[in-house]
Structures are given as C-alpha cells and as structure tokens.
Amino acid sequence: MNIRRVSRKLGLLSWTQRSLLLEAIVLLGVVRTAILLVPFRYIARTVGLEAGESSFAPGSMQEAQQRGWAVRTAAAYTPWLSTCLAQALAVALLLRQRRIPCTLYLGVDSSHRAHAWARSGTEVLTGANAREGFVTVAAFSTLRDLLHSAR
Amino acid sequence: METTTTLLRKKGLLAAPMDNEVVILNMPTNNYIALDATGRRIWELLENPLTIDDLCHILSLQFKASPAAIAADVLPFLADMRAEGLLHEHPASLA
C-alpha cells in the first residue's frame, strides 16, 4: 500500500470512520506494547476484563460493527504486526468507551495454535475469519453485568 | 515428592476438552498446556486430593499395568505439572 493509494482511500471515508480508524491505530499501538511488556492477567485487569461471557443481546450493533471495522482495517495498515489478541483487546477498549459489552475469547485448535477473537452482542468483530477449528478455552468480558446497552 | 504426598490440582483454571485432550490456560505463566488422554485422566482424578500411591493404583487398574510401571511414567509427569503450577501439595500430606 503506498501513501497515495492510502490517502485516496482515506479521503473516501466519513469523518466518523476516519476518527475511529485513528483511534484504533493508537489503541493497537498501546495494546501491542502492553502485550510485549506485561503478563496477560494484568492487561485483563486494566482493561476491565472479568471471566465469563457478556450479553448476547444485539443492542448497539451498528456502533459495535463500526468499531470492529476500524480495528480490523487499522490492523491491516499498522507497520507492526497487530496480532489477533491485540485486535481483540483494542476493540474491547473501543467498545468500553461507548459502554458496549464485549467478550474476548482465547482458544486453541487441534494443532495447538492459539487464537483470540472478540464478540459483542451477536457478532464476532475481530478474529472471525480464522476462528474455524478453534475451541474456546477461556472467555473474558468487559461490562459483563450489563444486560443490554443504553442505545 | 514422596508416594505418600497428597496432590490436588489448582482450582479455578480455565480448561477446554478437545478430542481426547484437555487444553488448560495457565495465566500466571501465559501458557496453554495440552494434556493427552492419559494426562487428562490424571488431571480429572486430581480434582480431589489424592496421594500419589492412590493415583497410581487407580491408573494401574484402569490401564492394566503394574503400579511400578505406572509410577515410572506418572511421577515425572506430576513433577512437570507441579513445576508449571497446575498441581500443588494438599495440606493433608504436610501435617
């Protein structure tokens, strides 16, 4: 992706989309650093993740989908590798800002590869395409007790 | 560890059965531990406190092997699990 193509593509986005994209890039950078430096359980605590799944009720799906799009897109453009875990954490943080619950799943497949994906309401927002064949080992959620979002 | 040592698996670990295996997430070490069918059986048995002697006895009945043969394989496995923090000694044997 060269600069001209990227900026032309950016020009086609709405203001909301552009600002979400920028937020997502920043969060992905922060999260990546945290993952490199800090054990997961401290990251989980800071992000506000508790063991268990969050609501499956489809409230605020448009906002959730927008933020999922922003993180997935930003991850494709970061000069560093934005892992599945980084993307899941970033989207959980973006959603928490809007008081939208999110569940982060950690799993392995039969070859013992590890994967992380994030679900909010009825949709898997990050890590969905690689999810096949993976078994959930752990689930952590933000805003676990929120039954449905305000909007 | 003595064969009279009582072991117990750590409570509250997140684990998922998968085919014949069980995959355990060990958060303090940031590791996934995959146990095969035999390891899984031992993991299940150690949900409650068991002495190593009793564990080997149960396994020798299940796998139709001598307790000594069982112990030769199981003791290193238990030591590894303990080093990883998935098992610990139960107070019963520390008295």
PDB file of C-alpha atoms in Angstrom:
ATOM      1  CA  MET A   1       0.000   0.000   0.000  1.00  0.00           C
ATOM      2  CA  ASN A   2       1.656   3.237  -0.993  1.00  0.00           C
ATOM      3  CA  ILE A   3       0.881   6.613   0.561  1.00  0.00           C
ATOM      4  CA  ARG A   4      -1.130   7.947  -2.371  1.00  0.00           C
ATOM      5  CA  ARG A   5      -3.451   4.992  -2.511  1.00  0.00           C
ATOM      6  CA  VAL A   6      -3.892   5.033   1.246  1.00  0.00           C
ATOM      7  CA  SER A   7      -4.709   8.753   1.344  1.00  0.00           C
ATOM      8  CA  ARG A   8      -7.143   8.427  -1.547  1.00  0.00           C
ATOM      9  CA  LYS A   9      -8.890   5.609   0.279  1.00  0.00           C
ATOM     10  CA  LEU A  10      -8.928   7.694   3.451  1.00  0.00           C
ATOM     11  CA  GLY A  11     -10.493  10.540   1.503  1.00  0.00           C
ATOM     12  CA  LEU A  12     -13.490   8.330   0.776  1.00  0.00           C
ATOM     13  CA  LEU A  13     -14.225   7.720   4.427  1.00  0.00           C
ATOM     14  CA  SER A  14     -16.601   9.708   6.592  1.00  0.00           C
ATOM     15  CA  TRP A  15     -15.307  11.821   9.432  1.00  0.00           C
ATOM     16  CA  THR A  16     -16.530   9.263  11.949  1.00  0.00           C
ATOM     17  CA  GLN A  17     -14.799   6.462  10.139  1.00  0.00           C
ATOM     18  CA  ARG A  18     -11.559   8.375   9.912  1.00  0.00           C
ATOM     19  CA  SER A  19     -11.511   9.310  13.557  1.00  0.00           C
ATOM     20  CA  LEU A  20     -12.363   5.753  14.602  1.00  0.00           C
ATOM     21  CA  LEU A  21      -9.580   4.474  12.389  1.00  0.00           C
ATOM     22  CA  LEU A  22      -7.128   6.840  14.032  1.00  0.00           C
ATOM     23  CA  GLU A  23      -8.284   5.796  17.500  1.00  0.00           C
ATOM     24  CA  ALA A  24      -7.937   2.165  16.527  1.00  0.00           C
ATOM     25  CA  ILE A  25      -4.369   2.651  15.291  1.00  0.00           C
ATOM     26  CA  VAL A  26      -3.380   4.355  18.519  1.00  0.00           C
ATOM     27  CA  LEU A  27      -5.023   1.656  20.644  1.00  0.00           C
ATOM     28  CA  LEU A  28      -3.390  -1.106  18.628  1.00  0.00           C
ATOM     29  CA  GLY A  29      -0.006   0.501  19.315  1.00  0.00           C
ATOM     30  CA  VAL A  30      -0.686   0.817  23.026  1.00  0.00           C
ATOM     31  CA  VAL A  31      -2.024  -2.715  23.286  1.00  0.00           C
ATOM     32  CA  ARG A  32       0.858  -4.195  21.339  1.00  0.00           C
ATOM     33  CA  THR A  33       3.332  -2.588  23.721  1.00  0.00           C
ATOM     34  CA  ALA A  34       1.371  -3.827  26.707  1.00  0.00           C
ATOM     35  CA  ILE A  35       1.300  -7.386  25.354  1.00  0.00           C
ATOM     36  CA  LEU A  36       5.041  -7.318  24.892  1.00  0.00           C
ATOM     37  CA  LEU A  37       5.781  -5.991  28.357  1.00  0.00           C
ATOM     38  CA  VAL A  38       3.039  -7.140  30.675  1.00  0.00           C
ATOM     39  CA  PRO A  39       1.521 -10.559  31.535  1.00  0.00           C
ATOM     40  CA  PHE A  40      -1.959 -11.030  30.150  1.00  0.00           C
ATOM     41  CA  ARG A  41      -3.683 -11.157  33.515  1.00  0.00           C
ATOM     42  CA  TYR A  42      -2.543  -7.603  34.336  1.00  0.00           C
ATOM     43  CA  ILE A  43      -3.695  -6.387  30.932  1.00  0.00           C
ATOM     44  CA  ALA A  44      -7.018  -8.116  31.539  1.00  0.00           C
ATOM     45  CA  ARG A  45      -7.405  -6.366  34.857  1.00  0.00           C
ATOM     46  CA  THR A  46      -6.545  -2.951  33.424  1.00  0.00           C
ATOM     47  CA  VAL A  47      -8.940  -3.354  30.504  1.00  0.00           C
ATOM     48  CA  GLY A  48     -11.650  -4.410  32.937  1.00  0.00           C
ATOM     49  CA  LEU A  49     -11.970  -7.965  31.688  1.00  0.00           C
ATOM     50  CA  GLU A  50     -13.617 -10.447  34.017  1.00  0.00           C
ATOM     51  CA  ALA A  51     -14.039 -14.183  33.488  1.00  0.00           C
ATOM     52  CA  GLY A  52     -17.309 -15.036  31.786  1.00  0.00           C
ATOM     53  CA  GLU A  53     -19.296 -14.035  28.744  1.00  0.00           C
ATOM     54  CA  SER A  54     -21.102 -10.783  28.125  1.00  0.00           C
ATOM     55  CA  SER A  55     -24.628 -10.252  26.889  1.00  0.00           C
ATOM     56  CA  PHE A  56     -25.614 -11.779  23.560  1.00  0.00           C
ATOM     57  CA  ALA A  57     -28.392  -9.217  23.135  1.00  0.00           C
ATOM     58  CA  PRO A  58     -27.970  -7.307  19.860  1.00  0.00           C
ATOM     59  CA  GLY A  59     -28.013  -3.758  21.195  1.00  0.00           C
ATOM     60  CA  SER A  60     -25.810  -1.024  19.630  1.00  0.00           C
ATOM     61  CA  MET A  61     -24.748  -3.364  16.831  1.00  0.00           C
ATOM     62  CA  GLN A  62     -24.054  -0.530  14.404  1.00  0.00           C
ATOM     63  CA  GLU A  63     -21.585   1.145  16.750  1.00  0.00           C
ATOM     64  CA  ALA A  64     -20.035  -2.217  17.547  1.00  0.00           C
ATOM     65  CA  GLN A  65     -19.681  -3.119  13.873  1.00  0.00           C
ATOM     66  CA  GLN A  66     -18.142   0.277  13.071  1.00  0.00           C
ATOM     67  CA  ARG A  67     -15.519  -0.233  15.755  1.00  0.00           C
ATOM     68  CA  GLY A  68     -14.849  -3.785  14.629  1.00  0.00           C
ATOM     69  CA  TRP A  69     -14.311  -2.448  11.103  1.00  0.00           C
ATOM     70  CA  ALA A  70     -11.990   0.261  12.419  1.00  0.00           C
ATOM     71  CA  VAL A  71      -9.780  -2.180  14.331  1.00  0.00           C
ATOM     72  CA  ARG A  72      -9.639  -4.753  11.525  1.00  0.00           C
ATOM     73  CA  THR A  73      -8.809  -2.088   8.961  1.00  0.00           C
ATOM     74  CA  ALA A  74      -6.270  -0.333  11.168  1.00  0.00           C
ATOM     75  CA  ALA A  75      -4.603  -3.680  11.880  1.00  0.00           C
ATOM     76  CA  ALA A  76      -4.024  -4.176   8.157  1.00  0.00           C
ATOM     77  CA  TYR A  77      -2.181  -0.849   7.981  1.00  0.00           C
ATOM     78  CA  THR A  78      -0.055  -0.813  11.121  1.00  0.00           C
ATOM     79  CA  PRO A  79       3.631  -1.106  10.282  1.00  0.00           C
ATOM     80  CA  TRP A  80       3.914  -3.553  13.172  1.00  0.00           C
ATOM     81  CA  LEU A  81       2.138  -6.900  13.426  1.00  0.00           C
ATOM     82  CA  SER A  82      -1.244  -6.453  15.061  1.00  0.00           C
ATOM     83  CA  THR A  83      -1.978  -9.891  16.406  1.00  0.00           C
ATOM     84  CA  CYS A  84      -5.400 -11.390  16.940  1.00  0.00           C
ATOM     85  CA  LEU A  85      -5.011 -10.691  20.653  1.00  0.00           C
ATOM     86  CA  ALA A  86      -4.113  -7.053  20.061  1.00  0.00           C
ATOM     87  CA  GLN A  87      -7.134  -6.590  17.811  1.00  0.00           C
ATOM     88  CA  ALA A  88      -9.469  -8.233  20.300  1.00  0.00           C
ATOM     89  CA  LEU A  89      -8.192  -6.059  23.143  1.00  0.00           C
ATOM     90  CA  ALA A  90      -8.329  -2.895  21.027  1.00  0.00           C
ATOM     91  CA  VAL A  91     -11.938  -3.454  20.004  1.00  0.00           C
ATOM     92  CA  ALA A  92     -12.900  -4.301  23.596  1.00  0.00           C
ATOM     93  CA  LEU A  93     -11.430  -0.965  24.692  1.00  0.00           C
ATOM     94  CA  LEU A  94     -13.149   0.984  21.907  1.00  0.00           C
ATOM     95  CA  LEU A  95     -16.456  -0.604  22.831  1.00  0.00           C
ATOM     96  CA  ARG A  96     -15.990   0.016  26.523  1.00  0.00           C
ATOM     97  CA  GLN A  97     -15.746   3.741  25.792  1.00  0.00           C
ATOM     98  CA  ARG A  98     -19.297   3.515  24.488  1.00  0.00           C
ATOM     99  CA  ARG A  99     -20.440   1.277  27.356  1.00  0.00           C
ATOM    100  CA  ILE A 100     -20.897  -1.627  24.943  1.00  0.00           C
ATOM    101  CA  PRO A 101     -20.110  -5.055  26.447  1.00  0.00           C
ATOM    102  CA  CYS A 102     -17.599  -7.255  24.685  1.00  0.00           C
ATOM    103  CA  THR A 103     -16.268 -10.779  25.204  1.00  0.00           C
ATOM    104  CA  LEU A 104     -12.715 -11.763  24.402  1.00  0.00           C
ATOM    105  CA  TYR A 105     -12.263 -15.459  23.639  1.00  0.00           C
ATOM    106  CA  LEU A 106      -8.969 -17.331  23.855  1.00  0.00           C
ATOM    107  CA  GLY A 107      -8.771 -20.677  22.135  1.00  0.00           C
ATOM    108  CA  VAL A 108      -6.636 -23.329  20.512  1.00  0.00           C
ATOM    109  CA  ASP A 109      -7.069 -25.634  17.538  1.00  0.00           C
ATOM    110  CA  SER A 110      -6.136 -29.283  17.162  1.00  0.00           C
ATOM    111  CA  SER A 111      -2.620 -28.286  16.131  1.00  0.00           C
ATOM    112  CA  HIS A 112      -2.343 -26.268  19.347  1.00  0.00           C
ATOM    113  CA  ARG A 113      -2.249 -22.949  17.553  1.00  0.00           C
ATOM    114  CA  ALA A 114      -3.579 -20.152  19.739  1.00  0.00           C
ATOM    115  CA  HIS A 115      -6.123 -17.575  18.629  1.00  0.00           C
ATOM    116  CA  ALA A 116      -8.100 -14.735  20.151  1.00  0.00           C
ATOM    117  CA  TRP A 117     -11.362 -13.241  18.948  1.00  0.00           C
ATOM    118  CA  ALA A 118     -13.829 -10.675  20.227  1.00  0.00           C
ATOM    119  CA  ARG A 119     -17.603 -10.814  20.186  1.00  0.00           C
ATOM    120  CA  SER A 120     -20.109  -8.136  21.051  1.00  0.00           C
ATOM    121  CA  GLY A 121     -23.800  -8.951  21.027  1.00  0.00           C
ATOM    122  CA  THR A 122     -24.494 -11.225  18.101  1.00  0.00           C
ATOM    123  CA  GLU A 123     -21.373 -10.562  16.100  1.00  0.00           C
ATOM    124  CA  VAL A 124     -17.719 -11.596  16.178  1.00  0.00           C
ATOM    125  CA  LEU A 125     -15.880  -8.348  15.477  1.00  0.00           C
ATOM    126  CA  THR A 126     -12.242  -9.426  15.291  1.00  0.00           C
ATOM    127  CA  GLY A 127     -10.579 -12.742  14.583  1.00  0.00           C
ATOM    128  CA  ALA A 128     -13.689 -14.155  12.914  1.00  0.00           C
ATOM    129  CA  ASN A 129     -12.137 -15.358   9.687  1.00  0.00           C
ATOM    130  CA  ALA A 130      -9.527 -17.512  11.410  1.00  0.00           C
ATOM    131  CA  ARG A 131     -11.894 -18.885  14.007  1.00  0.00           C
ATOM    132  CA  GLU A 132     -12.772 -22.186  12.359  1.00  0.00           C
ATOM    133  CA  GLY A 133     -11.431 -25.218  14.140  1.00  0.00           C
ATOM    134  CA  PHE A 134     -10.670 -23.318  17.317  1.00  0.00           C
ATOM    135  CA  VAL A 135     -12.089 -24.381  20.643  1.00  0.00           C
ATOM    136  CA  THR A 136     -12.737 -21.772  23.310  1.00  0.00           C
ATOM    137  CA  VAL A 137     -10.546 -22.290  26.356  1.00  0.00           C
ATOM    138  CA  ALA A 138     -11.331 -19.059  28.162  1.00  0.00           C
ATOM    139  CA  ALA A 139     -13.734 -16.150  27.842  1.00  0.00           C
ATOM    140  CA  PHE A 140     -13.323 -12.732  29.455  1.00  0.00           C
ATOM    141  CA  SER A 141     -15.686  -9.811  29.218  1.00  0.00           C
ATOM    142  CA  THR A 142     -15.914  -6.098  29.765  1.00  0.00           C
ATOM    143  CA  LEU A 143     -19.172  -4.815  31.229  1.00  0.00           C
ATOM    144  CA  ARG A 144     -20.180  -8.385  31.918  1.00  0.00           C
ATOM    145  CA  ASP A 145     -23.153  -7.437  34.050  1.00  0.00           C
ATOM    146  CA  LEU A 146     -24.638  -5.046  31.500  1.00  0.00           C
ATOM    147  CA  LEU A 147     -27.654  -6.832  30.097  1.00  0.00           C
ATOM    148  CA  HIS A 148     -28.085  -4.519  27.144  1.00  0.00           C
ATOM    149  CA  SER A 149     -26.617  -1.206  26.029  1.00  0.00           C
ATOM    150  CA  ALA A 150     -28.463   2.035  26.579  1.00  0.00           C
ATOM    151  CA  ARG A 151     -28.900   2.846  22.882  1.00  0.00           C
TER     152      ARG A 151
ATOM    153  CA  MET B   1       7.728 -35.839  46.195  1.00  0.00           C
ATOM    154  CA  GLU B   2       7.001 -38.968  48.183  1.00  0.00           C
ATOM    155  CA  THR B   3       4.464 -41.516  47.071  1.00  0.00           C
ATOM    156  CA  THR B   4       2.500 -40.612  50.159  1.00  0.00           C
ATOM    157  CA  THR B   5       2.344 -36.992  49.053  1.00  0.00           C
ATOM    158  CA  THR B   6      -1.206 -35.780  48.516  1.00  0.00           C
ATOM    159  CA  LEU B   7      -1.683 -33.741  45.380  1.00  0.00           C
ATOM    160  CA  LEU B   8      -4.515 -31.536  44.213  1.00  0.00           C
ATOM    161  CA  ARG B   9      -4.980 -29.619  41.038  1.00  0.00           C
ATOM    162  CA  LYS B  10      -5.150 -25.857  41.164  1.00  0.00           C
ATOM    163  CA  LYS B  11      -8.680 -24.549  41.448  1.00  0.00           C
ATOM    164  CA  GLY B  12     -10.198 -22.088  39.060  1.00  0.00           C
ATOM    165  CA  LEU B  13      -8.134 -22.904  35.997  1.00  0.00           C
ATOM    166  CA  LEU B  14      -9.885 -22.426  32.674  1.00  0.00           C
ATOM    167  CA  ALA B  15      -9.780 -25.561  30.584  1.00  0.00           C
ATOM    168  CA  ALA B  16     -11.469 -26.939  27.499  1.00  0.00           C
ATOM    169  CA  PRO B  17     -11.827 -30.555  26.435  1.00  0.00           C
ATOM    170  CA  MET B  18     -10.804 -31.120  22.827  1.00  0.00           C
ATOM    171  CA  ASP B  19     -10.987 -34.540  21.157  1.00  0.00           C
ATOM    172  CA  ASN B  20      -9.172 -36.764  23.649  1.00  0.00           C
ATOM    173  CA  GLU B  21      -7.194 -33.907  25.096  1.00  0.00           C
ATOM    174  CA  VAL B  22      -7.768 -31.174  27.564  1.00  0.00           C
ATOM    175  CA  VAL B  23      -6.259 -27.725  26.995  1.00  0.00           C
ATOM    176  CA  ILE B  24      -5.622 -25.665  30.109  1.00  0.00           C
ATOM    177  CA  LEU B  25      -4.881 -21.962  30.172  1.00  0.00           C
ATOM    178  CA  ASN B  26      -2.269 -21.208  32.792  1.00  0.00           C
ATOM    179  CA  MET B  27      -2.488 -17.451  33.164  1.00  0.00           C
ATOM    180  CA  PRO B  28       0.413 -16.868  35.556  1.00  0.00           C
ATOM    181  CA  THR B  29       2.836 -18.378  33.049  1.00  0.00           C
ATOM    182  CA  ASN B  30       0.948 -17.243  29.921  1.00  0.00           C
ATOM    183  CA  ASN B  31       0.978 -20.865  28.721  1.00  0.00           C
ATOM    184  CA  TYR B  32      -1.512 -23.234  27.256  1.00  0.00           C
ATOM    185  CA  ILE B  33      -0.953 -26.790  28.480  1.00  0.00           C
ATOM    186  CA  ALA B  34      -2.349 -29.601  26.344  1.00  0.00           C
ATOM    187  CA  LEU B  35      -2.728 -32.961  28.044  1.00  0.00           C
ATOM    188  CA  ASP B  36      -3.297 -36.167  26.098  1.00  0.00           C
ATOM    189  CA  ALA B  37      -5.908 -38.708  27.076  1.00  0.00           C
ATOM    190  CA  THR B  38      -3.834 -40.141  29.917  1.00  0.00           C
ATOM    191  CA  GLY B  39      -2.758 -36.764  31.234  1.00  0.00           C
ATOM    192  CA  ARG B  40      -6.358 -35.670  31.056  1.00  0.00           C
ATOM    193  CA  ARG B  41      -7.434 -38.657  33.124  1.00  0.00           C
ATOM    194  CA  ILE B  42      -4.871 -37.786  35.786  1.00  0.00           C
ATOM    195  CA  TRP B  43      -5.998 -34.155  35.679  1.00  0.00           C
ATOM    196  CA  GLU B  44      -9.591 -35.268  36.210  1.00  0.00           C
ATOM    197  CA  LEU B  45      -8.663 -37.580  39.076  1.00  0.00           C
ATOM    198  CA  LEU B  46      -6.758 -34.818  40.817  1.00  0.00           C
ATOM    199  CA  GLU B  47      -9.814 -32.610  41.025  1.00  0.00           C
ATOM    200  CA  ASN B  48      -9.953 -34.075  44.511  1.00  0.00           C
ATOM    201  CA  PRO B  49      -6.944 -34.691  46.760  1.00  0.00           C
ATOM    202  CA  LEU B  50      -5.208 -37.992  46.077  1.00  0.00           C
ATOM    203  CA  THR B  51      -1.963 -39.470  47.276  1.00  0.00           C
ATOM    204  CA  ILE B  52       0.425 -40.428  44.510  1.00  0.00           C
ATOM    205  CA  ASP B  53       0.111 -44.026  45.699  1.00  0.00           C
ATOM    206  CA  ASP B  54      -3.654 -43.980  45.291  1.00  0.00           C
ATOM    207  CA  LEU B  55      -3.396 -42.261  41.941  1.00  0.00           C
ATOM    208  CA  CYS B  56      -1.009 -44.893  40.605  1.00  0.00           C
ATOM    209  CA  HIS B  57      -3.241 -47.626  41.993  1.00  0.00           C
ATOM    210  CA  ILE B  58      -6.316 -46.263  40.211  1.00  0.00           C
ATOM    211  CA  LEU B  59      -4.370 -45.879  36.974  1.00  0.00           C
ATOM    212  CA  SER B  60      -2.886 -49.372  37.195  1.00  0.00           C
ATOM    213  CA  LEU B  61      -6.398 -50.802  37.420  1.00  0.00           C
ATOM    214  CA  GLN B  62      -7.608 -48.679  34.517  1.00  0.00           C
ATOM    215  CA  PHE B  63      -4.651 -49.312  32.232  1.00  0.00           C
ATOM    216  CA  LYS B  64      -3.947 -52.858  33.402  1.00  0.00           C
ATOM    217  CA  ALA B  65      -0.295 -52.222  34.180  1.00  0.00           C
ATOM    218  CA  SER B  66       1.714 -52.671  37.339  1.00  0.00           C
ATOM    219  CA  PRO B  67       1.741 -49.757  39.772  1.00  0.00           C
ATOM    220  CA  ALA B  68       5.508 -49.609  39.435  1.00  0.00           C
ATOM    221  CA  ALA B  69       5.315 -49.187  35.670  1.00  0.00           C
ATOM    222  CA  ILE B  70       2.642 -46.563  36.109  1.00  0.00           C
ATOM    223  CA  ALA B  71       4.681 -44.716  38.705  1.00  0.00           C
ATOM    224  CA  ALA B  72       7.731 -44.613  36.435  1.00  0.00           C
ATOM    225  CA  ASP B  73       5.742 -42.634  33.876  1.00  0.00           C
ATOM    226  CA  VAL B  74       3.475 -40.695  36.147  1.00  0.00           C
ATOM    227  CA  LEU B  75       5.994 -39.266  38.611  1.00  0.00           C
ATOM    228  CA  PRO B  76       7.898 -37.189  36.034  1.00  0.00           C
ATOM    229  CA  PHE B  77       4.567 -36.015  34.629  1.00  0.00           C
ATOM    230  CA  LEU B  78       3.386 -34.930  38.060  1.00  0.00           C
ATOM    231  CA  ALA B  79       6.674 -33.151  38.654  1.00  0.00           C
ATOM    232  CA  ASP B  80       6.258 -31.223  35.391  1.00  0.00           C
ATOM    233  CA  MET B  81       2.682 -30.294  36.220  1.00  0.00           C
ATOM    234  CA  ARG B  82       3.774 -29.139  39.640  1.00  0.00           C
ATOM    235  CA  ALA B  83       6.601 -27.057  38.196  1.00  0.00           C
ATOM    236  CA  GLU B  84       4.089 -25.430  35.868  1.00  0.00           C
ATOM    237  CA  GLY B  85       1.907 -24.611  38.852  1.00  0.00           C
ATOM    238  CA  LEU B  86      -1.051 -26.728  37.830  1.00  0.00           C
ATOM    239  CA  LEU B  87      -0.800 -29.061  40.820  1.00  0.00           C
ATOM    240  CA  HIS B  88       0.152 -28.439  44.389  1.00  0.00           C
ATOM    241  CA  GLU B  89       0.581 -30.403  47.555  1.00  0.00           C
ATOM    242  CA  HIS B  90      -2.517 -30.732  49.625  1.00  0.00           C
ATOM    243  CA  PRO B  91      -2.217 -29.883  53.311  1.00  0.00           C
ATOM    244  CA  ALA B  92      -3.139 -33.475  54.234  1.00  0.00           C
ATOM    245  CA  SER B  93       0.377 -34.591  53.472  1.00  0.00           C
ATOM    246  CA  LEU B  94       2.061 -31.601  55.044  1.00  0.00           C
ATOM    247  CA  ALA B  95       0.777 -32.302  58.557  1.00  0.00           C
TER     248      ALA B  95
END
